[in-house]
PDB file of C-alpha atoms in Angstrom:
ATOM      1  CA  ILE P   1      32.460  37.548 174.297  1.00 48.00           C
ATOM      2  CA  ARG P   2      30.399  35.569 171.675  1.00 55.00           C
ATOM      3  CA  PHE P   3      30.383  31.972 173.288  1.00 53.00           C
ATOM      4  CA  LYS P   4      28.711  30.426 170.323  1.00 57.00           C
ATOM      5  CA  SER P   5      31.298  31.731 168.065  1.00 56.00           C
ATOM      6  CA  PHE P   6      34.166  30.363 170.231  1.00 51.00           C
ATOM      7  CA  PHE P   7      32.824  26.940 169.793  1.00 50.00           C
ATOM      8  CA  ARG P   8      31.894  27.186 166.276  1.00 57.00           C
ATOM      9  CA  PHE P   9      35.591  27.864 165.547  1.00 55.00           C
ATOM     10  CA  LEU P  10      36.852  25.585 167.900  1.00 53.00           C
ATOM     11  CA  PHE P  11      34.790  22.539 166.458  1.00 50.00           C
ATOM     12  CA  THR P  12      33.678  23.453 163.145  1.00 60.00           C
ATOM     13  CA  LYS P  13      35.504  20.975 160.710  1.00 63.00           C
ATOM     14  CA  ARG P  14      34.669  23.237 157.590  1.00 68.00           C
ATOM     15  CA  ILE P  15      36.491  26.156 158.652  1.00 68.00           C
ATOM     16  CA  TYR P  16      39.629  24.214 159.503  1.00 65.00           C
ATOM     17  CA  LYS P  17      39.399  22.870 156.031  1.00 72.00           C
ATOM     18  CA  ILE P  18      39.036  26.400 154.451  1.00 70.00           C
ATOM     19  CA  ILE P  19      42.072  27.826 156.183  1.00 73.00           C
ATOM     20  CA  GLU P  20      44.259  24.569 155.705  1.00 74.00           C
ATOM     21  CA  ASP P  21      46.543  25.978 153.132  1.00 80.00           C
ATOM     22  CA  TYR P  22      47.092  29.403 154.917  1.00 83.00           C
ATOM     23  CA  PRO P  23      49.980  29.801 157.031  1.00 87.00           C
ATOM     24  CA  ILE P  24      48.929  32.883 158.832  1.00 89.00           C
ATOM     25  CA  LEU P  25      45.446  34.007 160.016  1.00 88.00           C
ATOM     26  CA  TYR P  26      44.514  37.544 160.555  1.00 91.00           C
ATOM     27  CA  ILE P  27      41.806  37.716 163.003  1.00 88.00           C
ATOM     28  CA  HIS P  28      39.707  40.525 164.585  1.00 86.00           C
ATOM     29  CA  MET P  29      37.628  38.547 167.703  1.00 81.00           C
ATOM     30  CA  PRO P  30      39.221  37.085 170.567  1.00 81.00           C
ATOM     31  CA  GLU P  31      36.678  34.149 170.654  1.00 75.00           C
ATOM     32  CA  ALA P  32      38.052  33.142 166.998  1.00 77.00           C
ATOM     33  CA  VAL P  33      41.982  33.707 168.333  1.00 80.00           C
ATOM     34  CA  LEU P  34      41.016  31.212 171.305  1.00 77.00           C
ATOM     35  CA  GLY P  35      39.279  28.650 168.717  1.00 72.00           C
ATOM     36  CA  PHE P  36      42.457  28.565 166.686  1.00 76.00           C
ATOM     37  CA  LEU P  37      45.031  28.553 169.403  1.00 77.00           C
ATOM     38  CA  LEU P  38      43.352  25.781 170.964  1.00 70.00           C
ATOM     39  CA  ARG P  39      42.463  23.579 168.091  1.00 63.00           C
ATOM     40  CA  LYS P  40      45.661  24.268 165.568  1.00 62.00           C
ATOM     41  CA  LYS P  41      48.608  25.847 165.681  1.00 71.00           C
ATOM     42  CA  LYS P  42      48.649  28.804 162.824  1.00 79.00           C
ATOM     43  CA  LYS P  43      50.734  31.966 162.813  1.00 88.00           C
ATOM     44  CA  ILE P  44      48.092  34.661 164.191  1.00 90.00           C
ATOM     45  CA  ILE P  45      47.900  38.161 163.834  1.00 93.00           C
ATOM     46  CA  TYR P  46      45.339  39.505 166.322  1.00 92.00           C
ATOM     47  CA  HIS P  47      43.619  43.032 165.302  1.00 93.00           C
ATOM     48  CA  LEU P  48      42.546  44.496 168.948  1.00 90.00           C
ATOM     49  CA  HIS P  49      39.755  46.819 168.291  1.00 87.00           C
ATOM     50  CA  GLY P  50      39.409  48.091 172.034  1.00 84.00           C
ATOM     51  CA  CYS P  51      40.681  47.470 175.468  1.00 84.00           C
ATOM     52  CA  ASP P  52      37.263  47.015 177.406  1.00 84.00           C
ATOM     53  CA  ASN P  53      36.343  43.971 178.898  1.00 83.00           C
ATOM     54  CA  PRO P  54      34.052  42.325 176.656  1.00 80.00           C
ATOM     55  CA  LEU P  55      32.187  40.561 179.838  1.00 82.00           C
ATOM     56  CA  LYS P  56      31.086  43.907 180.951  1.00 84.00           C
ATOM     57  CA  PHE P  57      28.716  43.959 178.133  1.00 80.00           C
ATOM     58  CA  SER P  58      27.818  40.173 177.874  1.00 78.00           C
ATOM     59  CA  THR P  59      24.505  39.167 176.299  1.00 73.00           C
ATOM     60  CA  TYR P  60      24.441  36.769 179.733  1.00 76.00           C
ATOM     61  CA  PRO P  61      24.101  39.210 182.711  1.00 81.00           C
ATOM     62  CA  PHE P  62      25.431  36.617 184.798  1.00 84.00           C
ATOM     63  CA  PHE P  63      29.054  36.693 183.209  1.00 82.00           C
ATOM     64  CA  ARG P  64      28.902  40.569 183.947  1.00 85.00           C
ATOM     65  CA  ASN P  65      30.154  39.966 187.523  1.00 90.00           C
ATOM     66  CA  LYS P  66      33.076  41.696 188.316  1.00 90.00           C
ATOM     67  CA  ILE P  67      34.644  38.217 189.368  1.00 91.00           C
ATOM     68  CA  PHE P  68      34.165  36.780 185.868  1.00 88.00           C
ATOM     69  CA  GLN P  69      35.672  40.074 184.273  1.00 89.00           C
ATOM     70  CA  ILE P  70      38.857  39.721 186.504  1.00 90.00           C
ATOM     71  CA  LEU P  71      39.182  35.995 185.448  1.00 90.00           C
ATOM     72  CA  TYR P  72      38.639  36.758 181.822  1.00 85.00           C
ATOM     73  CA  GLU P  73      41.408  39.315 181.616  1.00 88.00           C
ATOM     74  CA  LYS P  74      43.853  37.116 183.892  1.00 87.00           C
ATOM     75  CA  PHE P  75      43.645  33.951 181.944  1.00 86.00           C
ATOM     76  CA  ILE P  76      41.875  34.546 178.665  1.00 84.00           C
ATOM     77  CA  THR P  77      42.958  38.240 177.644  1.00 88.00           C
ATOM     78  CA  SER P  78      46.744  37.373 178.791  1.00 88.00           C
ATOM     79  CA  THR P  79      46.713  33.825 177.136  1.00 86.00           C
ATOM     80  CA  ILE P  80      45.503  35.628 173.897  1.00 87.00           C
ATOM     81  CA  ILE P  81      48.278  38.410 173.843  1.00 88.00           C
ATOM     82  CA  LYS P  82      50.922  35.928 175.018  1.00 87.00           C
ATOM     83  CA  LYS P  83      50.141  33.062 172.267  1.00 87.00           C
ATOM     84  CA  VAL P  84      49.393  35.103 169.397  1.00 90.00           C
ATOM     85  CA  ASP P  85      52.392  36.144 167.222  1.00 90.00           C
ATOM     86  CA  PHE P  86      51.825  39.230 166.194  1.00 93.00           C
ATOM     87  CA  LEU P  87      49.226  42.238 167.715  1.00 92.00           C
ATOM     88  CA  ILE P  88      47.799  45.023 166.144  1.00 93.00           C
ATOM     89  CA  THR P  89      46.358  47.873 168.071  1.00 92.00           C
ATOM     90  CA  ILE P  90      44.149  50.994 166.895  1.00 91.00           C
ATOM     91  CA  ASN P  91      44.961  53.639 169.428  1.00 88.00           C
ATOM     92  CA  LYS P  92      47.118  54.742 172.220  1.00 87.00           C
ATOM     93  CA  ASP P  93      44.636  53.282 174.919  1.00 87.00           C
ATOM     94  CA  CYS P  94      44.918  49.892 173.451  1.00 88.00           C
ATOM     95  CA  GLU P  95      48.854  49.952 173.034  1.00 87.00           C
ATOM     96  CA  ASN P  96      49.007  51.058 177.125  1.00 88.00           C
ATOM     97  CA  TYR P  97      46.466  48.250 177.745  1.00 86.00           C
ATOM     98  CA  ILE P  98      48.895  45.393 176.542  1.00 87.00           C
ATOM     99  CA  LYS P  99      51.774  46.691 178.154  1.00 86.00           C
ATOM    100  CA  LYS P 100      50.063  46.028 181.717  1.00 84.00           C
ATOM    101  CA  PHE P 101      50.435  42.213 181.001  1.00 83.00           C
ATOM    102  CA  LYS P 102      54.176  42.932 180.958  1.00 80.00           C
ATOM    103  CA  ILE P 103      54.395  40.163 177.828  1.00 75.00           C
ATOM    104  CA  ILE P 104      57.076  41.390 175.205  1.00 66.00           C
ATOM    105  CA  LYS P 105      55.371  40.781 171.910  1.00 71.00           C
ATOM    106  CA  ASN P 106      55.654  42.017 168.452  1.00 86.00           C
ATOM    107  CA  SER P 107      53.302  44.757 167.923  1.00 90.00           C
ATOM    108  CA  LYS P 108      52.211  47.750 166.134  1.00 92.00           C
ATOM    109  CA  ASN P 109      49.819  50.635 166.646  1.00 91.00           C
ATOM    110  CA  ILE P 110      48.001  51.502 163.410  1.00 92.00           C
ATOM    111  CA  PRO P 111      44.990  53.796 163.511  1.00 92.00           C
ATOM    112  CA  ASN P 112      41.995  52.895 161.824  1.00 92.00           C
ATOM    113  CA  LEU P 113      41.903  54.833 158.177  1.00 93.00           C
ATOM    114  CA  VAL P 114      38.908  55.481 156.282  1.00 94.00           C
ATOM    115  CA  ASN P 115      38.999  55.084 152.132  1.00 95.00           C
ATOM    116  CA  SER P 116      38.166  58.559 151.004  1.00 95.00           C
ATOM    117  CA  ASN P 117      38.060  57.138 147.322  1.00 96.00           C
ATOM    118  CA  ILE P 118      34.748  55.577 148.405  1.00 96.00           C
ATOM    119  CA  PHE P 119      33.587  57.775 151.315  1.00 98.00           C
ATOM    120  CA  TYR P 120      33.177  61.061 149.853  1.00 98.00           C
ATOM    121  CA  PRO P 121      30.446  63.851 149.815  1.00 98.00           C
ATOM    122  CA  VAL P 122      27.543  63.149 147.286  1.00 97.00           C
ATOM    123  CA  ASP P 123      24.557  65.314 147.024  1.00 97.00           C
ATOM    124  CA  ARG P 124      21.771  64.102 149.156  1.00 97.00           C
ATOM    125  CA  ASP P 125      18.813  64.006 147.284  1.00 97.00           C
ATOM    126  CA  ILE P 126      20.450  62.055 144.623  1.00 97.00           C
ATOM    127  CA  CYS P 127      21.341  59.519 147.327  1.00 98.00           C
ATOM    128  CA  ARG P 128      18.061  59.340 148.880  1.00 97.00           C
ATOM    129  CA  GLN P 129      16.285  58.846 145.013  1.00 97.00           C
ATOM    130  CA  LYS P 130      18.723  56.147 144.748  1.00 96.00           C
ATOM    131  CA  LEU P 131      18.024  54.457 147.849  1.00 97.00           C
ATOM    132  CA  ASN P 132      14.079  55.338 147.450  1.00 96.00           C
ATOM    133  CA  LEU P 133      13.915  57.781 150.389  1.00 96.00           C
ATOM    134  CA  ASN P 134      11.835  60.518 150.735  1.00 95.00           C
ATOM    135  CA  THR P 135      13.772  63.721 150.125  1.00 94.00           C
ATOM    136  CA  LYS P 136      11.809  65.434 152.497  1.00 95.00           C
ATOM    137  CA  SER P 137      12.240  63.597 155.728  1.00 97.00           C
ATOM    138  CA  GLU P 138      14.841  64.100 158.504  1.00 97.00           C
ATOM    139  CA  VAL P 139      17.075  60.999 158.302  1.00 98.00           C
ATOM    140  CA  TYR P 140      19.161  59.331 160.960  1.00 98.00           C
ATOM    141  CA  LEU P 141      21.486  56.651 160.465  1.00 98.00           C
ATOM    142  CA  MET P 142      23.356  54.096 162.520  1.00 98.00           C
ATOM    143  CA  VAL P 143      25.820  51.431 161.048  1.00 98.00           C
ATOM    144  CA  CYS P 144      26.749  48.698 163.673  1.00 96.00           C
ATOM    145  CA  ARG P 145      26.466  45.328 165.195  1.00 93.00           C
ATOM    146  CA  ILE P 146      22.868  44.850 166.511  1.00 95.00           C
ATOM    147  CA  GLU P 147      23.842  44.257 170.006  1.00 92.00           C
ATOM    148  CA  GLU P 148      23.011  45.557 173.367  1.00 91.00           C
ATOM    149  CA  VAL P 149      26.631  47.262 173.666  1.00 91.00           C
ATOM    150  CA  LYS P 150      25.427  49.582 170.838  1.00 95.00           C
ATOM    151  CA  GLY P 151      22.930  51.290 172.774  1.00 95.00           C
ATOM    152  CA  ILE P 152      19.884  50.745 170.417  1.00 97.00           C
ATOM    153  CA  GLN P 153      17.538  50.237 172.837  1.00 96.00           C
ATOM    154  CA  HIS P 154      18.014  53.771 174.248  1.00 96.00           C
ATOM    155  CA  ILE P 155      17.707  55.334 170.770  1.00 97.00           C
ATOM    156  CA  ILE P 156      14.573  53.362 170.175  1.00 97.00           C
ATOM    157  CA  LYS P 157      13.311  55.360 173.407  1.00 97.00           C
ATOM    158  CA  VAL P 158      14.640  58.655 172.086  1.00 97.00           C
ATOM    159  CA  PHE P 159      13.215  58.280 168.664  1.00 97.00           C
ATOM    160  CA  ASN P 160       9.711  57.074 170.397  1.00 96.00           C
ATOM    161  CA  LYS P 161       9.652  60.820 171.976  1.00 96.00           C
ATOM    162  CA  LEU P 162      10.742  62.466 168.762  1.00 96.00           C
ATOM    163  CA  ILE P 163       8.499  60.846 166.256  1.00 95.00           C
ATOM    164  CA  LYS P 164       5.581  62.211 168.708  1.00 94.00           C
ATOM    165  CA  ILE P 165       7.068  65.769 168.002  1.00 95.00           C
ATOM    166  CA  ASN P 166       8.259  65.195 164.120  1.00 95.00           C
ATOM    167  CA  SER P 167       6.538  62.045 162.560  1.00 94.00           C
ATOM    168  CA  ASN P 168       8.722  62.792 159.251  1.00 96.00           C
ATOM    169  CA  ILE P 169      11.770  61.641 161.298  1.00 97.00           C
ATOM    170  CA  VAL P 170      13.594  58.235 160.045  1.00 97.00           C
ATOM    171  CA  LEU P 171      16.011  56.224 161.702  1.00 98.00           C
ATOM    172  CA  LEU P 172      17.971  53.883 159.281  1.00 98.00           C
ATOM    173  CA  ILE P 173      20.014  51.123 161.005  1.00 98.00           C
ATOM    174  CA  ALA P 174      22.531  49.069 158.958  1.00 98.00           C
ATOM    175  CA  GLY P 175      23.952  45.676 160.592  1.00 97.00           C
ATOM    176  CA  SER P 176      22.717  42.418 161.949  1.00 95.00           C
ATOM    177  CA  GLY P 177      23.321  40.561 164.946  1.00 92.00           C
ATOM    178  CA  THR P 178      21.803  38.692 168.140  1.00 89.00           C
ATOM    179  CA  MET P 179      19.626  41.390 169.263  1.00 94.00           C
ATOM    180  CA  LEU P 180      17.870  42.040 165.622  1.00 96.00           C
ATOM    181  CA  ASN P 181      14.561  40.570 166.018  1.00 96.00           C
ATOM    182  CA  LYS P 182      14.330  41.790 169.571  1.00 96.00           C
ATOM    183  CA  TYR P 183      14.574  44.996 168.424  1.00 97.00           C
ATOM    184  CA  LYS P 184      12.460  44.619 165.413  1.00 97.00           C
ATOM    185  CA  SER P 185       9.639  43.323 167.462  1.00 97.00           C
ATOM    186  CA  GLU P 186       9.895  46.167 170.072  1.00 97.00           C
ATOM    187  CA  VAL P 187       9.786  48.701 167.364  1.00 97.00           C
ATOM    188  CA  LYS P 188       6.792  47.089 165.676  1.00 97.00           C
ATOM    189  CA  ASN P 189       5.063  46.984 168.980  1.00 97.00           C
ATOM    190  CA  LEU P 190       5.584  50.618 169.695  1.00 96.00           C
ATOM    191  CA  LYS P 191       4.064  51.182 165.996  1.00 95.00           C
ATOM    192  CA  MET P 192       7.537  52.877 164.716  1.00 96.00           C
ATOM    193  CA  ASP P 193       8.479  50.342 162.039  1.00 94.00           C
ATOM    194  CA  LYS P 194       7.638  53.259 159.417  1.00 95.00           C
ATOM    195  CA  ASN P 195      10.271  55.288 161.196  1.00 97.00           C
ATOM    196  CA  ILE P 196      12.907  52.973 162.403  1.00 98.00           C
ATOM    197  CA  ILE P 197      13.836  50.765 159.489  1.00 97.00           C
ATOM    198  CA  PHE P 198      16.401  47.729 160.083  1.00 98.00           C
ATOM    199  CA  LEU P 199      18.308  47.458 156.747  1.00 97.00           C
ATOM    200  CA  GLY P 200      20.111  44.227 157.739  1.00 96.00           C
ATOM    201  CA  MET P 201      23.937  43.844 156.557  1.00 97.00           C
ATOM    202  CA  VAL P 202      24.446  46.702 153.688  1.00 97.00           C
ATOM    203  CA  GLU P 203      26.939  45.650 151.050  1.00 96.00           C
ATOM    204  CA  TYR P 204      30.128  47.909 151.687  1.00 95.00           C
ATOM    205  CA  GLU P 205      29.892  49.461 147.990  1.00 94.00           C
ATOM    206  CA  LYS P 206      26.184  51.107 148.978  1.00 96.00           C
ATOM    207  CA  LEU P 207      27.316  52.345 152.410  1.00 97.00           C
ATOM    208  CA  PRO P 208      28.454  55.833 151.296  1.00 98.00           C
ATOM    209  CA  TYR P 209      24.838  56.118 149.929  1.00 98.00           C
ATOM    210  CA  TYR P 210      23.390  55.914 153.015  1.00 98.00           C
ATOM    211  CA  TYR P 211      25.993  58.074 154.764  1.00 98.00           C
ATOM    212  CA  ASN P 212      25.344  60.725 152.153  1.00 98.00           C
ATOM    213  CA  ALA P 213      21.542  60.174 152.376  1.00 98.00           C
ATOM    214  CA  ALA P 214      21.416  60.765 156.145  1.00 98.00           C
ATOM    215  CA  ASP P 215      21.162  64.237 157.599  1.00 98.00           C
ATOM    216  CA  CYS P 216      23.096  63.004 160.740  1.00 98.00           C
ATOM    217  CA  TYR P 217      24.960  59.641 161.999  1.00 98.00           C
ATOM    218  CA  VAL P 218      24.276  58.422 165.346  1.00 98.00           C
ATOM    219  CA  LEU P 219      26.360  56.448 167.729  1.00 97.00           C
ATOM    220  CA  ALA P 220      25.027  55.395 171.317  1.00 96.00           C
ATOM    221  CA  SER P 221      27.862  52.571 172.172  1.00 94.00           C
ATOM    222  CA  TYR P 222      28.762  51.923 175.764  1.00 90.00           C
ATOM    223  CA  SER P 223      32.158  50.581 174.547  1.00 88.00           C
ATOM    224  CA  GLU P 224      34.258  51.622 171.477  1.00 89.00           C
ATOM    225  CA  GLY P 225      38.085  51.681 169.810  1.00 88.00           C
ATOM    226  CA  THR P 226      37.799  53.984 167.031  1.00 90.00           C
ATOM    227  CA  PRO P 227      34.477  53.434 165.016  1.00 93.00           C
ATOM    228  CA  MET P 228      34.911  53.092 161.449  1.00 95.00           C
ATOM    229  CA  SER P 229      31.311  54.535 161.210  1.00 96.00           C
ATOM    230  CA  ILE P 230      32.451  57.586 162.815  1.00 96.00           C
ATOM    231  CA  LEU P 231      35.322  58.067 160.613  1.00 96.00           C
ATOM    232  CA  GLU P 232      32.947  57.251 157.542  1.00 98.00           C
ATOM    233  CA  SER P 233      30.686  59.806 158.537  1.00 98.00           C
ATOM    234  CA  MET P 234      33.422  62.260 158.881  1.00 97.00           C
ATOM    235  CA  SER P 235      34.666  61.609 155.378  1.00 98.00           C
ATOM    236  CA  VAL P 236      31.146  62.068 153.696  1.00 98.00           C
ATOM    237  CA  GLY P 237      31.076  65.354 155.890  1.00 98.00           C
ATOM    238  CA  ILE P 238      27.802  64.760 157.902  1.00 98.00           C
ATOM    239  CA  PRO P 239      27.031  65.704 161.343  1.00 98.00           C
ATOM    240  CA  ILE P 240      27.703  62.984 164.682  1.00 97.00           C
ATOM    241  CA  ILE P 241      25.948  62.661 167.746  1.00 97.00           C
ATOM    242  CA  SER P 242      27.795  60.058 169.959  1.00 96.00           C
ATOM    243  CA  SER P 243      28.568  58.890 173.363  1.00 94.00           C
ATOM    244  CA  ASN P 244      32.043  59.893 174.443  1.00 92.00           C
ATOM    245  CA  VAL P 245      33.441  56.224 174.556  1.00 88.00           C
ATOM    246  CA  GLY P 246      36.842  54.876 173.418  1.00 84.00           C
ATOM    247  CA  ASN P 247      38.693  57.277 170.943  1.00 84.00           C
ATOM    248  CA  ILE P 248      35.566  59.307 170.472  1.00 85.00           C
ATOM    249  CA  ASN P 249      35.876  62.814 172.411  1.00 74.00           C
TER     250      ASN P 249
END
């Protein structure tokens, strides 16, 4: 859980001013649900994207302790599931997970879907020219939050070895997060900043060009539900290298 985000949702007046006229909130993050539940009553639809305990992969190692994980599930997860007005799960694992709390709740299992009108195959070289990428490079892509749980630190080590074999390899990483500056600094110190490029947040409309420009998509997460990036990669038809987590198998 992102504690800074929790306190932001709990105490920032500007957020509550924005939502003042909206009777229903549709929320994806547990810390946001908590903030709104504690601060002001609104009808809340919570979209649960995975059933792993978030403290298991906390940015603060102290909170990864099993005791804190048990307490989190007992008091925070159960409170969220109990108090929200409607719950959406993305797969059978999540659907079965909420049943263990023995709370009767309005819920619906809705698998993640990809918009095939946006994510469809386009000629690779055309996309690379549009993005100013070398048509001769071997391009890999990651689209994710820049957090430890996404396994980017391992991918950096792997590419450090691969680049010594083939200097024409390029890894594009789209997204932002708390670990962005640390990973950028690590890549720079390893003198790989020409091979591993952090794109920052990429506009949704531009993402299909990056997927189609890539030779392969990479996902190295410790925890996932059903990642949209995997579905989007499949939709444009590029190969995928992925860790075996969540709904990926």
